[in-house]
Amino acid sequence: MALENSVLPPRPDSLSLPVEDKPEGQEPAVEAPPAAGVFNLSEELGHVVTTEAPPSPPASTKVNRSFQSKMAEREAKANQTRKKAQGAEKERGRFGWARARRKRQRYVEKNGRCNVQHGNMRETYRYLTDIFTTLVDLNWRCSLFVFVMAYAVTWLFFGAIWYLIAYCRGDLDHLEDETWTPCVNNVNGFISAFLFSIETETTIGYGHRVITDQCPVGTMLLLLQAILGSMVNAFMVGCMFVKISQPNKRAETLVFSKHAVISLRDDKLCLMFRVGDLRSSHIVGANMRAKLIKSKQTQEGEFIPLDQTDISVGFETGDDRLFLVSPLVISHEIDVCSPFWDMSQAQLEKEDFEIVVILEGMVEATGMTCQARSSYLAEEVMWGHRFSPMMSLAEGFFDIDYGAFHHTFEVDTPSCSARELSLVAARLDAHLYWSISSRLDEEPALPQQGSRATESGPANGKGGTPTFIVGEMTDVGVAPPGLGELNGSVATDQLACKA
């Protein structure tokens, strides 16, 4: 512990024990000496006081363990307090007053809903040009209302026409006349005409109300109602079928991890998140994409709110195409092309961005394309964490524990950015390369080569310094300026090379 190796300050006078006056004939009570190495922590004064008793090896070991355990408990409590303070997202103002940190507005909610509302739209007629999609996009309450009203209005409309025909022909005035042939038998009012309209459009045909051959107008109206009724049935049943079978409900069983993590993978910083499918029916041709949503300002001064930048999750290598049978950890390598290339752990805590992840694929049961979305804010990206494993091998199958789907654990991760990490790695590689090459080039020459060099030196008579190559020495030659030691090795003379 740091307290054991540190120099302890002197004991203040306020901690000295009071001395009681005893009578002369009375011996003071003998107190047991305190154990050696016992530390008394004073939280008010902030330092440690030790006793001056002689050391006792067995007792000191026991007390030291208890002190270390106490200090460990204190550190754990301090860490919990620090985490609670960080969880409260409080920051200090100009005068040191605590203020709540502004929460960023999400562009895409965790459930995949886009938090965007369109306003001041004047060309609303465009919705009517695509009425089918408009009806499908309505909520269930409006869809059911439109479904009921479509049938009710057509029934009432044709029922009123049947009643109008009966009224104009005088069928209502000859109800008791058996010699009179009406347009529709047994239509004696608006209610009976409305019921006949329902029987005609739904092709029920109870047999009590029947159209006669003495009414050509009724025959034409019967054909028109049959055709329009079929069109209404096809349109409304198609809308309800598409709305019921929409694949966006399939996205409810595609889950994303609550947090994204940044840690080392193959000695490179990677941004990772986890995705899984809760159903046994798979997503065919699953494809993963990611976007960085962050406002920026161009060099010309243009402000671009919510600018979208692609985050590579393996498009070049094909890793973005998933076989989503079991939960997978999607990894984004933070390289030169990554928007997080210059971002460190300290800078991550100050950034304001959002990562939108999109999973697309075809539903195996229906063949429709499904899309699941989620997002991660800057405070939801955990630096120095890794996802816990959740797959185990059972008897004859692989067991997936979805209870550990969102669990992470801390790992040793440098707090610097990926750029700084790559520079450090490059320097280490360069230092290792130069050290190895210099050691290889600094091998001592053979003794025979040294003797030959001394003998041939005076015989040359040119006064130049002989140059060496590996294994032999040239007779003559002076190294021209500019040639010499390069990368720790000796260069040969140009004359020698020509010879």
Coordinates of C-alpha atoms in Angstrom, one line a residue:
M1 CA 0.0 0.0 0.0
A2 CA 1.0 3.6 -0.6
L3 CA 0.6 4.4 3.1
E4 CA 3.0 1.7 4.3
N5 CA 5.9 3.0 2.1
S6 CA 5.3 6.7 2.8
V7 CA 6.9 8.8 5.5
L8 CA 4.6 9.4 8.3
P9 CA 4.2 12.9 9.7
P10 CA 4.9 13.6 13.4
R11 CA 2.1 13.0 15.8
P12 CA 0.3 16.3 16.7
D13 CA 0.0 17.4 20.3
S14 CA -3.8 17.1 20.1
L15 CA -3.5 13.3 19.9
S16 CA -1.3 12.9 23.0
L17 CA -3.0 10.8 25.7
P18 CA -3.9 12.7 29.0
V19 CA -2.0 11.7 32.1
E20 CA -4.0 11.2 35.2
D21 CA -2.5 12.1 38.6
K22 CA -2.3 9.0 40.8
P23 CA -1.9 8.9 44.7
E24 CA 1.7 8.2 45.9
G25 CA 1.0 4.9 47.5
Q26 CA -0.8 3.5 44.5
E27 CA 0.9 1.8 41.6
P28 CA -0.3 2.6 38.2
A29 CA -2.2 -0.1 36.4
V30 CA -0.1 -1.9 33.8
E31 CA -1.7 -1.8 30.4
A32 CA -1.0 -4.3 27.7
P33 CA 1.4 -2.9 25.1
P34 CA -0.3 -2.3 21.8
A35 CA 0.6 -4.6 19.0
A36 CA 3.3 -3.4 16.6
G37 CA 2.4 -2.0 13.3
V38 CA -1.1 -1.0 14.4
F39 CA -2.3 2.1 12.5
N40 CA -4.9 4.4 13.8
L41 CA -6.6 6.3 11.0
S42 CA -7.8 9.8 11.8
E43 CA -10.3 10.8 9.1
E44 CA -10.7 14.3 10.5
L45 CA -6.9 15.1 10.5
G46 CA -6.1 13.1 7.3
H47 CA -2.9 11.3 8.5
V48 CA -1.8 8.1 10.3
V49 CA -0.6 7.7 13.9
T50 CA 1.4 4.7 14.9
T51 CA 2.3 3.4 18.3
E52 CA 5.9 3.1 19.5
A53 CA 5.7 -0.5 20.8
P54 CA 8.5 -2.9 19.9
P55 CA 7.7 -5.0 16.8
S56 CA 6.3 -8.5 17.1
P57 CA 6.6 -10.4 13.8
P58 CA 3.6 -12.7 14.2
A59 CA 1.2 -10.0 15.4
S60 CA 2.4 -7.5 12.8
T61 CA 1.6 -9.8 9.9
K62 CA -1.9 -10.3 11.1
V63 CA -2.6 -6.6 11.7
N64 CA -1.1 -5.7 8.3
R65 CA -3.5 -8.0 6.6
S66 CA -6.4 -6.4 8.4
F67 CA -5.2 -2.9 7.6
Q68 CA -4.9 -3.8 3.9
S69 CA -8.4 -5.2 3.9
K70 CA -9.7 -2.0 5.5
M71 CA -7.9 0.1 2.9
A72 CA -9.3 -2.1 0.1
E73 CA -12.8 -1.5 1.5
R74 CA -12.1 2.2 1.6
E75 CA -10.9 2.2 -2.0
A76 CA -14.0 0.3 -3.1
K77 CA -16.3 2.8 -1.3
A78 CA -14.4 5.6 -3.0
N79 CA -14.8 4.0 -6.4
Q80 CA -18.5 3.5 -5.8
T81 CA -18.9 7.2 -4.9
R82 CA -16.9 8.2 -7.9
K83 CA -19.1 6.1 -10.2
K84 CA -22.3 7.5 -8.7
A85 CA -21.0 11.0 -9.3
Q86 CA -20.2 10.1 -12.9
G87 CA -23.6 8.5 -13.3
A88 CA -25.3 11.6 -12.2
E89 CA -23.7 13.4 -15.1
K90 CA -22.9 16.5 -13.1
E91 CA -20.2 19.0 -14.0
R92 CA -18.9 22.2 -12.4
G93 CA -19.8 25.6 -13.6
R94 CA -17.7 28.8 -13.6
F95 CA -18.0 29.3 -9.8
G96 CA -17.7 25.7 -8.9
W97 CA -21.5 25.1 -8.6
A98 CA -22.8 21.7 -9.7
R99 CA -25.0 21.8 -12.7
A100 CA -26.7 19.0 -14.6
R101 CA -25.1 18.0 -17.9
R102 CA -27.2 18.7 -21.0
K103 CA -28.6 15.5 -22.4
R104 CA -28.2 15.2 -26.1
Q105 CA -31.3 14.8 -28.2
R106 CA -31.3 11.4 -30.0
Y107 CA -31.6 11.3 -33.7
V108 CA -32.6 7.6 -33.6
E109 CA -34.1 6.1 -30.4
K110 CA -32.8 2.9 -28.9
N111 CA -35.9 1.1 -30.3
G112 CA -35.1 2.2 -33.8
R113 CA -37.7 5.0 -34.1
C114 CA -36.4 8.1 -35.9
N115 CA -36.9 11.2 -33.7
V116 CA -37.8 13.5 -36.6
Q117 CA -41.1 15.3 -37.2
H118 CA -42.0 17.0 -40.5
G119 CA -43.6 20.4 -40.3
N120 CA -44.9 23.2 -42.6
M121 CA -45.6 20.8 -45.4
R122 CA -47.8 22.6 -48.0
E123 CA -47.9 20.0 -50.7
T124 CA -50.1 17.6 -48.8
Y125 CA -51.7 16.4 -52.1
R126 CA -48.7 14.2 -52.7
Y127 CA -49.9 11.8 -50.0
L128 CA -53.1 11.2 -52.0
T129 CA -51.2 10.3 -55.1
D130 CA -49.9 7.3 -53.1
I131 CA -53.0 6.5 -51.1
F132 CA -52.1 2.8 -50.6
T133 CA -48.8 3.6 -48.8
T134 CA -50.6 6.4 -46.9
L135 CA -53.2 4.0 -45.6
V136 CA -50.5 1.4 -44.7
D137 CA -48.5 4.0 -42.8
L138 CA -51.5 5.0 -40.6
N139 CA -51.7 3.8 -37.1
W140 CA -54.0 1.0 -36.2
R141 CA -56.7 3.2 -34.8
C142 CA -57.0 5.2 -38.0
S143 CA -56.6 2.1 -40.2
L144 CA -59.5 0.4 -38.5
F145 CA -61.6 3.5 -38.8
V146 CA -60.9 3.8 -42.5
F147 CA -61.6 0.1 -43.0
V148 CA -65.0 0.3 -41.3
M149 CA -66.0 3.6 -43.0
A150 CA -65.1 2.3 -46.5
Y151 CA -67.6 -0.5 -46.2
A152 CA -70.3 1.5 -44.3
V153 CA -70.2 4.4 -46.8
T154 CA -70.5 2.2 -49.8
W155 CA -73.4 0.2 -48.3
L156 CA -75.2 3.4 -47.3
F157 CA -74.6 5.0 -50.7
F158 CA -76.0 2.1 -52.7
G159 CA -78.8 1.6 -50.2
A160 CA -79.9 5.2 -50.7
I161 CA -79.8 4.7 -54.5
W162 CA -81.9 1.5 -54.2
Y163 CA -84.4 3.4 -52.0
L164 CA -84.5 6.3 -54.5
I165 CA -85.3 3.9 -57.4
A166 CA -88.1 2.3 -55.5
Y167 CA -89.5 5.7 -54.5
C168 CA -89.3 7.1 -58.1
R169 CA -90.9 4.1 -59.7
G170 CA -93.8 4.1 -57.1
D171 CA -93.0 0.8 -55.6
L172 CA -93.5 2.2 -52.1
D173 CA -97.1 3.2 -53.1
H174 CA -98.0 -0.3 -54.3
L175 CA -96.9 -2.4 -51.5
E176 CA -100.2 -4.2 -51.1
D177 CA -100.9 -4.5 -54.8
E178 CA -100.1 -8.0 -55.9
T179 CA -100.4 -7.2 -59.6
W180 CA -97.6 -4.6 -59.4
T181 CA -94.1 -5.7 -60.3
P182 CA -91.6 -3.7 -58.3
C183 CA -87.9 -3.2 -59.1
V184 CA -86.8 -5.2 -56.0
N185 CA -89.2 -7.4 -54.2
N186 CA -89.9 -6.8 -50.5
V187 CA -88.2 -3.4 -50.4
N188 CA -90.7 -1.3 -48.4
G189 CA -88.4 1.4 -46.9
F190 CA -84.9 2.7 -46.5
I191 CA -83.9 0.0 -44.0
S192 CA -84.9 -2.8 -46.4
A193 CA -83.1 -1.0 -49.2
F194 CA -79.9 -0.8 -47.0
L195 CA -80.1 -4.5 -46.2
F196 CA -80.5 -5.3 -49.9
S197 CA -77.4 -3.2 -50.6
I198 CA -75.4 -5.2 -48.0
E199 CA -76.6 -8.6 -49.4
T200 CA -75.6 -7.5 -52.9
E201 CA -72.2 -6.2 -52.1
T202 CA -71.2 -9.1 -49.8
T203 CA -72.9 -11.7 -52.1
I204 CA -74.9 -13.1 -49.2
G205 CA -78.2 -13.6 -51.0
Y206 CA -80.8 -14.6 -48.4
G207 CA -83.4 -15.0 -51.1
H208 CA -86.1 -12.7 -49.6
R209 CA -85.2 -9.5 -51.5
V210 CA -84.7 -10.2 -55.2
I211 CA -84.3 -7.9 -58.2
T212 CA -86.8 -8.4 -61.0
D213 CA -86.5 -8.2 -64.8
Q214 CA -88.8 -5.3 -65.1
C215 CA -86.2 -2.8 -63.9
P216 CA -83.3 -2.2 -66.3
V217 CA -82.0 0.7 -64.1
G218 CA -81.7 -1.7 -61.2
T219 CA -79.8 -4.2 -63.3
M220 CA -77.2 -1.6 -64.2
L221 CA -76.9 -0.5 -60.6
L222 CA -76.5 -4.2 -59.5
L223 CA -73.6 -4.6 -61.9
L224 CA -72.0 -1.3 -60.8
Q225 CA -72.2 -2.2 -57.1
A226 CA -70.8 -5.7 -57.7
I227 CA -67.8 -4.2 -59.5
L228 CA -67.1 -1.4 -57.0
G229 CA -67.7 -3.8 -54.1
S230 CA -65.0 -6.1 -55.4
M231 CA -62.6 -3.2 -55.8
V232 CA -63.2 -2.0 -52.2
N233 CA -62.7 -5.5 -50.9
A234 CA -59.4 -5.9 -52.8
F235 CA -58.1 -2.5 -51.7
M236 CA -59.0 -2.7 -48.0
V237 CA -58.2 -6.3 -47.5
G238 CA -54.8 -5.7 -49.2
C239 CA -54.1 -2.8 -47.0
M240 CA -54.9 -4.8 -43.8
F241 CA -52.9 -7.7 -45.0
V242 CA -49.8 -5.6 -45.7
K243 CA -50.2 -3.8 -42.5
I244 CA -50.5 -7.0 -40.5
S245 CA -47.5 -8.7 -42.3
Q246 CA -45.2 -5.6 -42.0
P247 CA -41.7 -6.8 -41.3
N248 CA -41.0 -4.0 -38.8
K249 CA -42.5 -6.2 -36.1
R250 CA -39.8 -8.7 -36.9
A251 CA -37.2 -6.2 -35.9
E252 CA -38.5 -6.4 -32.3
T253 CA -36.7 -9.7 -31.9
L254 CA -33.4 -8.3 -33.3
V255 CA -31.6 -6.9 -30.3
F256 CA -28.5 -4.6 -29.9
S257 CA -26.3 -4.2 -26.9
K258 CA -27.0 -1.3 -24.6
H259 CA -23.4 0.0 -24.8
A260 CA -20.7 0.1 -27.4
V261 CA -17.1 -0.6 -26.2
I262 CA -13.6 0.4 -27.3
S263 CA -10.7 -1.9 -26.6
L264 CA -7.7 -3.5 -28.3
R265 CA -8.2 -6.3 -30.8
D266 CA -5.0 -7.6 -32.5
D267 CA -3.1 -4.6 -31.1
K268 CA -5.5 -2.1 -32.7
L269 CA -8.2 0.0 -31.1
C270 CA -11.6 -1.2 -32.2
L271 CA -15.1 0.1 -31.7
M272 CA -17.4 -2.9 -31.0
F273 CA -21.1 -3.6 -30.3
R274 CA -23.1 -6.8 -30.2
V275 CA -26.2 -7.8 -32.2
G276 CA -28.4 -10.9 -31.8
D277 CA -31.5 -12.6 -33.1
L278 CA -34.0 -14.0 -30.5
R279 CA -35.9 -16.1 -33.0
S280 CA -35.0 -19.6 -34.4
S281 CA -36.0 -18.5 -37.9
H282 CA -33.0 -16.6 -39.3
I283 CA -32.5 -13.4 -41.2
V284 CA -31.4 -14.3 -44.7
G285 CA -28.6 -12.1 -46.2
A286 CA -28.1 -10.0 -43.1
N287 CA -26.1 -6.8 -43.8
M288 CA -24.7 -4.4 -41.2
R289 CA -24.1 -0.6 -41.6
A290 CA -23.1 2.1 -39.2
K291 CA -23.3 5.9 -39.4
L292 CA -21.7 8.7 -37.3
I293 CA -24.2 11.6 -36.7
K294 CA -22.3 14.7 -35.8
S295 CA -22.6 18.4 -36.6
K296 CA -19.6 20.0 -38.3
Q297 CA -18.5 23.2 -39.9
T298 CA -16.7 23.3 -43.2
Q299 CA -13.6 25.3 -44.0
E300 CA -15.7 27.8 -45.8
G301 CA -17.8 28.4 -42.6
E302 CA -20.8 26.4 -43.6
F303 CA -22.5 24.7 -40.6
I304 CA -23.8 21.2 -41.4
P305 CA -26.2 19.9 -38.7
L306 CA -26.3 16.2 -38.1
D307 CA -23.8 15.3 -40.8
Q308 CA -23.7 11.6 -41.6
T309 CA -20.3 9.8 -42.0
D310 CA -19.9 6.2 -42.9
I311 CA -18.3 3.9 -40.3
S312 CA -16.7 0.9 -41.9
V313 CA -17.7 -2.4 -40.3
G314 CA -16.0 -4.6 -42.9
F315 CA -17.5 -3.5 -46.3
E316 CA -14.1 -3.9 -48.0
T317 CA -13.5 -7.4 -46.6
G318 CA -17.1 -8.7 -46.6
D319 CA -17.3 -8.8 -42.8
D320 CA -20.5 -6.7 -43.0
R321 CA -22.4 -9.7 -44.4
L322 CA -23.5 -11.7 -41.4
F323 CA -24.6 -15.2 -40.7
L324 CA -26.7 -14.3 -37.7
V325 CA -27.4 -17.6 -36.1
S326 CA -25.8 -16.7 -32.8
P327 CA -25.0 -13.2 -31.3
L328 CA -22.1 -11.5 -33.0
V329 CA -19.8 -8.7 -32.0
I330 CA -19.5 -6.2 -34.8
S331 CA -16.1 -4.5 -34.9
H332 CA -14.9 -1.3 -36.5
E333 CA -11.2 -0.9 -36.7
I334 CA -10.1 2.6 -35.8
D335 CA -7.6 3.3 -38.6
V336 CA -6.6 6.4 -40.7
C337 CA -10.0 6.4 -42.5
S338 CA -12.0 6.2 -39.3
P339 CA -13.6 9.3 -37.8
F340 CA -12.3 8.2 -34.4
W341 CA -8.6 8.3 -35.5
D342 CA -7.7 11.3 -33.3
M343 CA -10.1 10.6 -30.5
S344 CA -8.7 9.6 -27.1
Q345 CA -10.4 8.6 -23.9
A346 CA -10.4 12.1 -22.5
Q347 CA -11.7 13.5 -25.7
L348 CA -14.4 10.9 -25.9
E349 CA -15.9 12.2 -22.6
K350 CA -16.2 15.7 -24.1
E351 CA -17.5 14.7 -27.6
D352 CA -21.1 15.1 -28.7
F353 CA -22.0 12.5 -31.4
E354 CA -24.3 9.6 -32.1
I355 CA -23.6 6.3 -33.7
V356 CA -26.5 4.8 -35.7
V357 CA -26.3 1.1 -36.5
I358 CA -28.6 -0.5 -39.1
L359 CA -29.2 -4.2 -39.6
E360 CA -30.9 -5.2 -42.8
G361 CA -32.0 -8.6 -44.1
M362 CA -34.8 -10.7 -45.5
V363 CA -37.2 -12.5 -43.2
E364 CA -37.0 -16.2 -43.8
A365 CA -40.7 -16.9 -43.2
T366 CA -42.2 -14.2 -45.4
G367 CA -39.4 -13.1 -47.7
M368 CA -39.9 -9.4 -46.9
T369 CA -37.0 -7.1 -46.2
C370 CA -36.6 -6.2 -42.5
Q371 CA -34.5 -3.4 -41.0
A372 CA -33.6 -3.0 -37.3
R373 CA -32.0 0.2 -36.0
S374 CA -30.4 1.4 -32.8
S375 CA -28.0 4.2 -31.7
Y376 CA -25.3 4.9 -29.2
L377 CA -24.5 8.3 -27.7
A378 CA -21.0 9.4 -26.7
E379 CA -21.7 8.5 -23.0
E380 CA -22.9 5.1 -24.0
V381 CA -19.5 4.2 -25.5
M382 CA -17.3 2.5 -22.8
W383 CA -13.6 2.9 -23.2
G384 CA -11.5 -0.1 -22.0
H385 CA -14.3 -2.6 -21.9
R386 CA -15.0 -5.9 -23.7
F387 CA -18.1 -8.0 -24.1
S388 CA -18.5 -11.0 -21.9
P389 CA -18.7 -14.4 -23.6
M390 CA -22.1 -15.9 -23.7
M391 CA -21.7 -19.2 -25.7
S392 CA -20.9 -22.5 -24.1
L393 CA -20.7 -26.0 -25.5
A394 CA -23.4 -28.4 -24.3
E395 CA -24.1 -32.0 -25.2
G396 CA -24.7 -32.0 -28.9
F397 CA -25.4 -28.2 -29.3
F398 CA -24.1 -24.8 -28.5
D399 CA -25.9 -23.0 -25.6
I400 CA -26.4 -19.2 -25.8
D401 CA -26.9 -17.4 -22.5
Y402 CA -28.7 -14.2 -23.3
G403 CA -28.4 -13.1 -19.7
A404 CA -24.9 -12.0 -20.5
F405 CA -25.8 -10.2 -23.7
H406 CA -25.3 -6.7 -22.4
H407 CA -22.5 -7.6 -19.9
T408 CA -19.0 -6.1 -20.3
F409 CA -15.8 -6.3 -18.3
E410 CA -12.8 -4.0 -18.0
V411 CA -9.6 -4.8 -19.9
D412 CA -6.2 -3.0 -20.1
T413 CA -6.5 -0.4 -22.9
P414 CA -4.3 2.6 -23.6
S415 CA -6.1 5.9 -23.1
C416 CA -4.4 7.6 -26.1
S417 CA -5.9 7.9 -29.5
A418 CA -5.3 5.4 -32.3
R419 CA -3.0 7.9 -34.1
E420 CA -0.8 8.2 -31.0
L421 CA -0.8 4.4 -30.6
S422 CA 0.3 3.9 -34.2
L423 CA 3.1 6.4 -33.8
V424 CA 4.4 4.7 -30.7
A425 CA 4.3 1.3 -32.5
A426 CA 6.1 2.8 -35.5
R427 CA 8.8 4.2 -33.2
L428 CA 9.3 0.9 -31.5
D429 CA 9.5 -0.9 -34.8
A430 CA 12.0 1.6 -36.2
H431 CA 14.1 1.4 -33.0
L432 CA 14.2 -2.4 -33.2
Y433 CA 15.1 -2.3 -36.9
W434 CA 18.0 0.1 -36.5
S435 CA 19.3 -1.6 -33.4
I436 CA 19.4 -5.0 -35.2
S437 CA 21.0 -3.6 -38.4
S438 CA 23.7 -1.7 -36.4
R439 CA 24.6 -4.8 -34.4
L440 CA 25.0 -6.8 -37.6
D441 CA 27.2 -4.2 -39.3
E442 CA 29.4 -3.7 -36.2
E443 CA 30.9 -7.2 -36.5
P444 CA 34.7 -7.2 -36.0
A445 CA 37.0 -7.9 -39.0
L446 CA 38.9 -11.1 -39.2
P447 CA 42.6 -11.0 -38.0
Q448 CA 43.9 -12.0 -41.5
Q449 CA 42.0 -9.1 -43.0
G450 CA 43.5 -6.7 -40.5
S451 CA 47.1 -7.9 -41.3
R452 CA 46.5 -7.6 -45.0
A453 CA 45.2 -4.1 -44.5
T454 CA 48.4 -3.0 -42.6
E455 CA 50.7 -4.6 -45.2
S456 CA 48.9 -3.2 -48.3
G457 CA 48.6 0.3 -46.8
P458 CA 52.3 1.5 -47.3
A459 CA 52.6 -0.3 -50.6
N460 CA 49.9 1.6 -52.3
G461 CA 51.7 4.9 -52.0
K462 CA 48.6 7.0 -52.7
G463 CA 48.1 8.0 -49.1
G464 CA 44.4 7.0 -49.2
T465 CA 42.5 5.0 -46.7
P466 CA 41.5 1.6 -48.0
T467 CA 37.8 0.8 -48.0
F468 CA 36.3 -2.5 -46.9
I469 CA 33.6 -4.8 -48.0
V470 CA 32.2 -7.9 -46.3
G471 CA 34.8 -10.7 -46.7
E472 CA 37.6 -8.8 -48.6
M473 CA 39.5 -5.5 -48.9
T474 CA 40.2 -3.6 -52.1
D475 CA 43.8 -2.7 -53.0
V476 CA 43.5 1.0 -53.6
G477 CA 41.0 3.7 -53.6
V478 CA 40.0 6.7 -51.6
A479 CA 36.3 7.0 -50.8
P480 CA 34.9 10.0 -52.6
P481 CA 33.0 12.6 -50.7
G482 CA 29.4 11.6 -50.1
L483 CA 30.2 7.9 -49.9
G484 CA 30.8 6.4 -46.5
E485 CA 29.0 4.9 -43.6
L486 CA 25.3 4.3 -44.5
N487 CA 23.0 2.6 -42.0
G488 CA 26.0 1.4 -40.0
S489 CA 27.8 -0.3 -42.9
V490 CA 30.9 0.7 -44.9
A491 CA 30.5 1.5 -48.7
T492 CA 32.9 0.4 -51.3
D493 CA 34.9 2.7 -53.6
Q494 CA 33.7 3.5 -57.1
L495 CA 37.1 2.6 -58.6
A496 CA 37.0 -0.8 -57.0
C497 CA 33.4 -1.3 -58.3
K498 CA 34.6 -0.4 -61.9
A499 CA 37.6 -2.8 -61.6

